[in-house]
Short mmCIF file of C-alpha atoms and ligand atoms in Angstrom, two decimals:
data_model
loop_
_atom_site.label_atom_id
_atom_site.label_comp_id
_atom_site.label_asym_id
_atom_site.label_seq_id
_atom_site.Cartn_x
_atom_site.Cartn_y
_atom_site.Cartn_z
CA MET H 18 -33.92 19.22 19.88
CA ALA H 19 -36.78 20.01 22.27
CA ARG H 20 -37.37 22.26 25.25
CA ILE H 21 -38.85 20.18 28.02
CA GLY H 22 -40.25 21.03 31.44
CA LEU H 23 -39.43 18.68 34.33
CA LEU H 24 -41.53 18.46 37.45
CA THR H 25 -41.72 16.35 40.59
CA GLY H 26 -45.11 16.03 42.28
CA GLY H 27 -46.66 14.35 45.32
CA GLY H 28 -44.73 13.03 48.29
CA ASP H 29 -41.00 13.25 47.70
CA CYS H 30 -38.91 10.11 47.59
CA PRO H 31 -35.26 9.12 47.36
CA GLY H 32 -34.10 9.00 43.74
CA LEU H 33 -36.02 12.00 42.36
CA ASN H 34 -32.81 13.93 41.85
CA ALA H 35 -31.16 10.94 40.19
CA VAL H 36 -34.03 10.83 37.67
CA ILE H 37 -33.64 14.56 36.95
CA ARG H 38 -29.89 14.08 36.46
CA GLY H 39 -30.48 11.11 34.13
CA ILE H 40 -32.96 13.01 31.98
CA VAL H 41 -30.79 16.11 31.65
CA ARG H 42 -27.50 14.30 31.04
CA GLN H 43 -28.92 12.03 28.35
CA GLY H 44 -31.10 14.77 26.83
CA VAL H 45 -28.21 17.21 26.42
CA ARG H 46 -25.68 14.62 25.32
CA GLU H 47 -27.77 12.61 22.88
CA TYR H 48 -30.41 15.02 21.59
CA GLY H 49 -29.28 18.57 22.38
CA ASP H 50 -32.45 19.14 24.41
CA GLN H 51 -33.00 22.06 26.75
CA PHE H 52 -34.62 21.67 30.15
CA VAL H 53 -36.61 23.85 32.49
CA GLY H 54 -37.08 22.74 36.09
CA LEU H 55 -40.58 23.60 37.27
CA ARG H 56 -40.93 24.48 40.92
CA HIS H 57 -43.27 22.50 43.22
CA GLY H 58 -44.90 20.11 40.80
CA TRP H 59 -47.93 21.24 38.82
CA ALA H 60 -47.91 24.53 40.76
CA GLY H 61 -44.78 25.53 38.82
CA VAL H 62 -46.39 24.86 35.45
CA LEU H 63 -49.53 26.79 36.37
CA ALA H 64 -47.41 29.73 37.52
CA GLY H 65 -45.21 29.51 34.42
CA GLU H 66 -42.19 29.58 36.72
CA GLY H 67 -39.05 27.59 36.09
CA ARG H 68 -35.29 27.66 35.83
CA GLU H 69 -32.93 26.37 33.18
CA LEU H 70 -31.38 22.99 33.98
CA GLY H 71 -28.17 22.04 32.24
CA VAL H 72 -25.37 19.57 32.94
CA GLN H 73 -23.90 21.97 35.49
CA GLU H 74 -27.14 22.31 37.42
CA VAL H 75 -27.59 18.55 37.81
CA SER H 76 -24.03 17.87 38.87
CA GLY H 77 -23.75 16.12 42.25
CA LEU H 78 -27.40 15.07 42.34
CA LEU H 79 -27.06 11.30 42.12
CA THR H 80 -26.91 10.64 45.84
CA ARG H 81 -29.01 13.56 47.06
CA GLY H 82 -32.39 12.80 48.68
CA GLY H 83 -35.51 14.91 48.16
CA THR H 84 -35.98 16.93 45.00
CA ILE H 85 -34.14 20.06 43.91
CA LEU H 86 -37.37 21.15 42.19
CA GLY H 87 -39.54 20.98 45.29
CA SER H 88 -42.82 19.12 45.30
CA SER H 89 -46.49 19.72 46.03
CA ARG H 90 -49.84 18.03 45.67
CA THR H 91 -51.25 20.87 43.56
CA ASN H 92 -53.91 19.56 41.19
CA PRO H 93 -54.59 21.69 38.07
CA TYR H 94 -57.99 20.04 37.71
CA ARG H 95 -59.23 21.08 41.12
CA ASP H 96 -60.51 24.26 42.78
CA GLY H 97 -60.05 26.74 39.96
CA GLY H 98 -56.69 25.26 38.87
CA GLY H 99 -57.62 26.01 35.27
CA GLY H 100 -57.10 22.48 33.93
CA THR H 101 -55.42 21.79 30.59
CA GLU H 102 -55.73 25.36 29.32
CA ALA H 103 -53.87 26.75 32.34
CA VAL H 104 -51.12 24.16 31.93
CA LYS H 105 -50.80 25.02 28.23
CA ALA H 106 -50.58 28.72 29.09
CA GLY H 107 -47.79 28.07 31.60
CA MET H 108 -45.92 25.96 29.05
CA GLU H 109 -46.26 28.65 26.42
CA LYS H 110 -44.90 31.27 28.79
CA LEU H 111 -41.79 29.13 29.33
CA GLY H 112 -41.52 28.13 25.67
CA LEU H 113 -41.92 24.44 26.46
CA ASP H 114 -42.57 21.79 23.82
CA GLY H 115 -43.41 19.09 26.31
CA LEU H 116 -43.23 17.82 29.87
CA ILE H 117 -41.76 14.96 31.85
CA ALA H 118 -43.73 14.42 35.05
CA ILE H 119 -42.11 12.41 37.84
CA GLY H 120 -44.70 11.33 40.36
CA GLY H 121 -47.15 8.84 41.75
CA GLU H 122 -50.73 8.06 40.83
CA ASP H 123 -51.94 11.65 41.38
CA THR H 124 -49.19 13.48 39.50
CA LEU H 125 -49.29 10.91 36.71
CA GLY H 126 -53.10 11.09 36.70
CA VAL H 127 -52.79 14.75 35.75
CA ALA H 128 -50.23 13.79 33.08
CA ARG H 129 -52.68 11.25 31.66
CA LYS H 130 -55.42 13.90 31.36
CA LEU H 131 -52.99 16.29 29.68
CA ALA H 132 -51.89 13.57 27.26
CA ALA H 133 -55.55 12.97 26.36
CA ASP H 134 -55.69 16.69 25.51
CA ASP H 135 -52.62 16.33 23.24
CA VAL H 136 -50.05 17.83 25.58
CA PRO H 137 -46.75 16.00 24.89
CA VAL H 138 -45.95 14.31 28.18
CA ILE H 139 -44.00 11.33 29.50
CA GLY H 140 -44.38 9.99 33.05
CA VAL H 141 -41.87 8.47 35.46
CA PRO H 142 -43.32 6.30 38.26
CA LYS H 143 -42.27 7.44 41.71
CA THR H 144 -43.54 6.35 45.09
CA ILE H 145 -42.11 4.65 48.12
CA ASP H 146 -45.43 2.75 48.27
CA ASN H 147 -44.62 0.73 45.08
CA ASP H 148 -48.33 0.72 44.19
CA ILE H 149 -48.20 1.76 40.52
CA ALA H 150 -49.27 -0.91 38.07
CA CYS H 151 -47.40 -2.08 34.95
CA THR H 152 -44.01 -1.65 36.59
CA ASP H 153 -42.26 -4.18 38.81
CA TYR H 154 -40.88 -1.44 41.04
CA THR H 155 -41.12 2.28 41.55
CA PHE H 156 -37.91 3.99 42.65
CA GLY H 157 -37.82 5.02 46.32
CA PHE H 158 -39.45 1.79 47.45
CA ASP H 159 -36.18 -0.04 48.00
CA THR H 160 -34.83 2.80 50.14
CA ALA H 161 -38.01 2.93 52.23
CA VAL H 162 -37.83 -0.83 52.82
CA GLN H 163 -34.17 -0.54 53.81
CA VAL H 164 -34.93 2.25 56.30
CA ALA H 165 -37.86 0.32 57.76
CA SER H 166 -35.99 -2.97 58.07
CA ASP H 167 -33.01 -1.21 59.71
CA ALA H 168 -35.47 0.26 62.22
CA ILE H 169 -37.06 -3.15 62.85
CA ASP H 170 -33.61 -4.64 63.52
CA ARG H 171 -33.00 -1.99 66.15
CA LEU H 172 -36.44 -2.39 67.68
CA HIS H 173 -35.90 -6.15 67.94
CA THR H 174 -33.11 -5.79 70.47
CA THR H 175 -34.92 -3.32 72.69
CA ALA H 176 -38.20 -5.30 72.50
CA GLU H 177 -36.31 -8.40 73.61
CA SER H 178 -34.57 -6.63 76.50
CA HIS H 179 -37.87 -5.38 77.90
CA ASP H 180 -40.20 -8.29 77.06
CA ARG H 181 -42.33 -5.91 75.04
CA VAL H 182 -44.51 -5.98 72.00
CA ILE H 183 -43.38 -3.26 69.60
CA VAL H 184 -45.68 -2.06 66.85
CA VAL H 185 -43.90 -0.42 63.90
CA GLU H 186 -46.17 1.73 61.73
CA VAL H 187 -44.82 2.19 58.21
CA MET H 188 -46.14 4.10 55.20
CA GLY H 189 -48.53 2.58 52.69
CA ARG H 190 -52.00 3.98 52.21
CA HIS H 191 -53.66 1.39 50.04
CA ALA H 192 -50.88 -1.13 49.54
CA GLY H 193 -48.83 -3.12 52.02
CA TRP H 194 -45.64 -3.48 49.98
CA ILE H 195 -43.41 -1.65 52.47
CA ALA H 196 -44.88 -3.41 55.52
CA CYS H 197 -44.66 -6.84 53.96
CA SER H 198 -41.16 -6.45 52.50
CA ALA H 199 -39.67 -4.74 55.56
CA GLY H 200 -41.50 -7.21 57.78
CA ILE H 201 -39.99 -10.19 55.98
CA ALA H 202 -36.54 -8.57 55.95
CA GLY H 203 -36.80 -7.66 59.64
CA GLY H 204 -38.31 -10.95 60.84
CA ALA H 205 -41.67 -9.53 61.99
CA HIS H 206 -44.01 -11.77 63.98
CA ALA H 207 -47.14 -10.22 62.48
CA ILE H 208 -47.69 -7.93 59.50
CA LEU H 209 -50.87 -5.92 58.95
CA VAL H 210 -51.61 -4.52 55.49
CA PRO H 211 -54.47 -2.49 53.98
CA GLU H 212 -55.38 -5.29 51.58
CA ARG H 213 -56.28 -7.61 54.47
CA PRO H 214 -58.41 -6.12 57.23
CA PHE H 215 -57.33 -7.85 60.44
CA GLU H 216 -59.01 -9.26 63.55
CA LEU H 217 -57.58 -7.95 66.78
CA ASP H 218 -58.35 -11.17 68.66
CA GLN H 219 -56.53 -13.28 66.08
CA LEU H 220 -53.51 -10.98 66.21
CA CYS H 221 -53.46 -11.13 70.01
CA ASP H 222 -53.78 -14.94 69.93
CA GLN H 223 -50.71 -15.09 67.67
CA ILE H 224 -48.75 -12.93 70.09
CA ARG H 225 -49.91 -14.98 73.09
CA ALA H 226 -48.97 -18.25 71.36
CA ARG H 227 -45.49 -16.90 70.72
CA HIS H 228 -45.07 -15.77 74.30
CA ALA H 229 -46.37 -19.18 75.49
CA ARG H 230 -43.44 -20.71 73.58
CA GLY H 231 -41.11 -18.68 75.75
CA ARG H 232 -40.49 -15.84 73.29
CA ASN H 233 -41.32 -12.87 75.45
CA PHE H 234 -41.29 -10.16 72.82
CA SER H 235 -42.98 -9.58 69.48
CA ILE H 236 -42.63 -7.22 66.55
CA VAL H 237 -45.79 -6.20 64.70
CA VAL H 238 -45.37 -4.24 61.45
CA ALA H 239 -48.47 -2.32 60.33
CA SER H 240 -49.06 -0.25 57.20
CA GLU H 241 -50.59 3.11 58.03
CA GLY H 242 -53.60 2.04 55.93
CA ALA H 243 -54.16 -1.25 57.80
CA ALA H 244 -57.46 -1.43 59.66
CA PRO H 245 -59.43 -3.90 61.77
CA LYS H 246 -62.26 -5.80 60.10
CA ASP H 247 -64.89 -4.48 62.50
CA GLY H 248 -64.36 -0.88 61.38
CA SER H 249 -63.46 0.30 64.89
CA LEU H 250 -60.68 2.48 63.47
CA SER H 251 -61.38 4.80 60.57
CA ALA H 252 -59.45 7.53 58.77
CA ARG H 253 -60.38 11.16 59.40
CA GLU H 254 -62.42 12.15 56.37
CA ASP H 255 -62.18 15.85 57.31
CA ASP H 256 -58.43 15.93 56.71
CA VAL H 257 -57.86 15.30 53.00
CA ASP H 258 -55.26 16.53 50.54
CA GLU H 259 -55.85 18.11 47.09
CA PHE H 260 -56.30 14.69 45.55
CA GLY H 261 -58.88 13.68 48.18
CA HIS H 262 -56.68 11.27 50.16
CA PRO H 263 -57.41 11.29 53.90
CA ARG H 264 -54.36 11.79 56.09
CA LEU H 265 -53.69 8.43 57.69
CA GLY H 266 -51.71 7.41 60.71
CA GLY H 267 -53.13 6.26 63.96
CA VAL H 268 -53.20 2.49 63.55
CA GLY H 269 -49.93 2.19 65.50
CA ALA H 270 -51.26 4.11 68.48
CA TRP H 271 -54.52 2.18 68.35
CA LEU H 272 -52.69 -1.15 68.29
CA GLU H 273 -50.40 -0.14 71.14
CA HIS H 274 -53.42 0.43 73.34
CA GLU H 275 -55.48 -2.53 72.16
CA ILE H 276 -52.73 -5.18 72.21
CA GLU H 277 -51.77 -4.20 75.74
CA ARG H 278 -55.42 -4.16 76.84
CA VAL H 279 -56.23 -7.58 75.36
CA THR H 280 -52.98 -9.48 76.07
CA GLY H 281 -51.69 -7.69 79.16
CA PHE H 282 -48.23 -7.53 77.50
CA GLU H 283 -46.46 -4.22 77.71
CA THR H 284 -46.65 -2.63 74.26
CA ARG H 285 -44.95 0.33 72.58
CA MET H 286 -45.35 1.75 69.12
CA VAL H 287 -43.09 3.63 66.71
CA VAL H 288 -44.29 5.58 63.68
CA LEU H 289 -41.50 5.68 61.08
CA GLY H 290 -43.34 8.26 58.99
CA HIS H 291 -41.32 10.55 56.74
CA VAL H 292 -37.99 9.06 57.84
CA GLN H 293 -38.77 6.43 55.18
CA ARG H 294 -38.85 9.11 52.48
CA GLY H 295 -35.79 11.09 53.48
CA GLY H 296 -32.09 10.87 52.79
CA THR H 297 -29.93 9.28 50.17
CA PRO H 298 -31.30 6.53 47.90
CA THR H 299 -29.97 2.97 48.08
CA ALA H 300 -27.70 1.80 45.27
CA TYR H 301 -30.65 -0.09 43.76
CA ASP H 302 -32.78 3.06 43.69
CA ARG H 303 -29.92 5.12 42.23
CA VAL H 304 -29.61 2.67 39.37
CA LEU H 305 -33.36 2.38 38.80
CA ALA H 306 -33.89 6.14 38.96
CA THR H 307 -31.03 6.73 36.53
CA ARG H 308 -32.43 4.14 34.11
CA TYR H 309 -35.89 5.70 34.37
CA GLY H 310 -34.47 9.17 33.66
CA VAL H 311 -32.52 8.06 30.61
CA GLY H 312 -35.47 5.90 29.48
CA ALA H 313 -37.92 8.80 29.79
CA ILE H 314 -35.93 11.22 27.65
CA ASP H 315 -35.22 8.48 25.09
CA ALA H 316 -38.98 7.78 24.89
CA TYR H 317 -39.73 11.50 24.48
CA ASN H 318 -37.24 11.76 21.63
CA ARG H 319 -38.61 8.63 19.95
CA GLY H 320 -41.84 10.60 19.72
CA GLU H 321 -43.73 8.61 22.36
CA ARG H 322 -46.50 10.55 24.15
CA GLY H 323 -48.78 9.74 27.07
CA MET H 324 -46.44 6.92 28.08
CA MET H 325 -44.77 5.95 31.36
CA VAL H 326 -41.38 4.31 31.73
CA ALA H 327 -41.55 1.03 33.61
CA LEU H 328 -39.38 -1.83 34.81
CA ARG H 329 -40.41 -5.23 33.47
CA GLY H 330 -38.05 -7.92 34.66
CA THR H 331 -34.65 -6.44 33.87
CA GLU H 332 -35.83 -4.23 30.98
CA ILE H 333 -36.92 -0.60 30.94
CA ILE H 334 -40.00 -0.40 28.75
CA THR H 335 -42.80 2.13 28.21
CA VAL H 336 -46.51 1.59 28.86
CA PRO H 337 -49.50 3.88 28.26
CA LEU H 338 -50.19 6.08 31.30
CA ALA H 339 -53.86 5.16 30.99
CA GLU H 340 -53.01 1.48 31.45
CA ALA H 341 -50.62 2.05 34.34
CA LEU H 342 -53.15 4.16 36.23
CA ALA H 343 -56.26 2.07 35.64
CA GLU H 344 -55.84 0.22 38.94
CA PRO H 345 -53.31 0.50 41.77
CA LYS H 346 -50.88 -2.37 42.18
CA LEU H 347 -51.83 -4.07 45.42
CA LEU H 348 -49.61 -6.35 47.45
CA ASP H 349 -48.76 -9.66 45.80
CA PRO H 350 -50.64 -12.34 47.80
CA ASP H 351 -47.71 -14.70 47.31
CA LEU H 352 -45.38 -12.32 49.08
CA PHE H 353 -47.83 -12.13 51.98
CA ARG H 354 -48.08 -15.93 52.11
CA THR H 355 -44.31 -16.08 52.46
CA ALA H 356 -44.44 -13.53 55.29
CA GLU H 357 -47.18 -15.53 57.07
CA VAL H 358 -44.88 -18.55 57.44
CA PHE H 359 -43.06 -16.59 60.15
CA PHE H 360 -46.04 -15.15 62.02
CA GLY H 361 -46.58 -15.95 65.70
O1 F6P R 21 -47.67 8.54 48.62
C1 F6P R 21 -46.50 8.44 49.31
C2 F6P R 21 -46.71 8.67 50.79
O2 F6P R 21 -45.46 8.64 51.41
C3 F6P R 21 -47.67 7.68 51.46
O3 F6P R 21 -47.07 6.48 51.83
C4 F6P R 21 -48.15 8.50 52.64
O4 F6P R 21 -49.42 8.08 53.06
C5 F6P R 21 -48.21 9.88 52.11
O5 F6P R 21 -47.29 9.95 51.04
C6 F6P R 21 -47.92 10.94 53.15
O6 F6P R 21 -48.14 12.17 52.58
P1 F6P R 21 -47.67 13.56 53.22
O7 F6P R 21 -46.19 13.68 52.98
O8 F6P R 21 -48.44 14.56 52.46
O9 F6P R 21 -47.98 13.49 54.67
#
């Protein structure tokens, strides 16, 4: 029996609550564990603030979007956060033996540092961006793709009615998984991803060629991190979060202006933004999140430390956090090649 702190950090994503439910249900049932929900990610640990989570408290969470624990991008290793010692002090105040951190590269990066300092911690990979290595999928990604492809379906009909180009900006800072998957699912005519800086002229030629074939509308899906090769659009370096990521967004507006200027075709843009992160998870994400939750508490009770649960094929496995975080998982070039078949 252990007393374990649970936290959710970084951008929220559908399925966080299902992970929490999975951990608590399995931990209570199988191991007699106790759980403390820490408020707002690492901020809750540093403050030593939490509430008891039992079977009753996690009832009804499976389908609920967001996170009942709240989230933040607080980084204990930055700006007087106090680092490992401050985390240990918070844990001691709450009587915690260990932690399960549910988050993306930043939250899990903190977990990795803590593990190196012998804090018992297990990580669960969360991000709609699907850019964490050593796992086939992160939960939340499937829901984001579903939301984005539903939106593209709707935009198709209005683009066609008005003979317009519609640019759909989706999330994805460094990796184009959402853009590419939603673009394939939604039948996009061009997809722009961060991994492949694009040429505006080439994009406009593709759109012109399509219109010359009598198709008077086009759908362009762009990751927020996509950028032209010539560097004419750059992120605002003055607006960064606690982990040093610049706030992105702007490629959609830029493309709206530039495509219309170069081609003369009427162009509109839509930024899907946080809609992709909100609401109830898809069935796939509910299952994956539940498996991750159960897998994480099983790993903790097997005595594993500094590990992350991961999906490999159909199996839930564990991998060292250090390995999973060494490099981000960029878009599979094969998936992009499949998408390209339908461009123009
Ligand atoms: O990391 C997940 C993510 O949704 C990214 O796709 C996006 O760039 C970022 O979070 C947005 O962060 P915020 O919610 O802080 O604006």
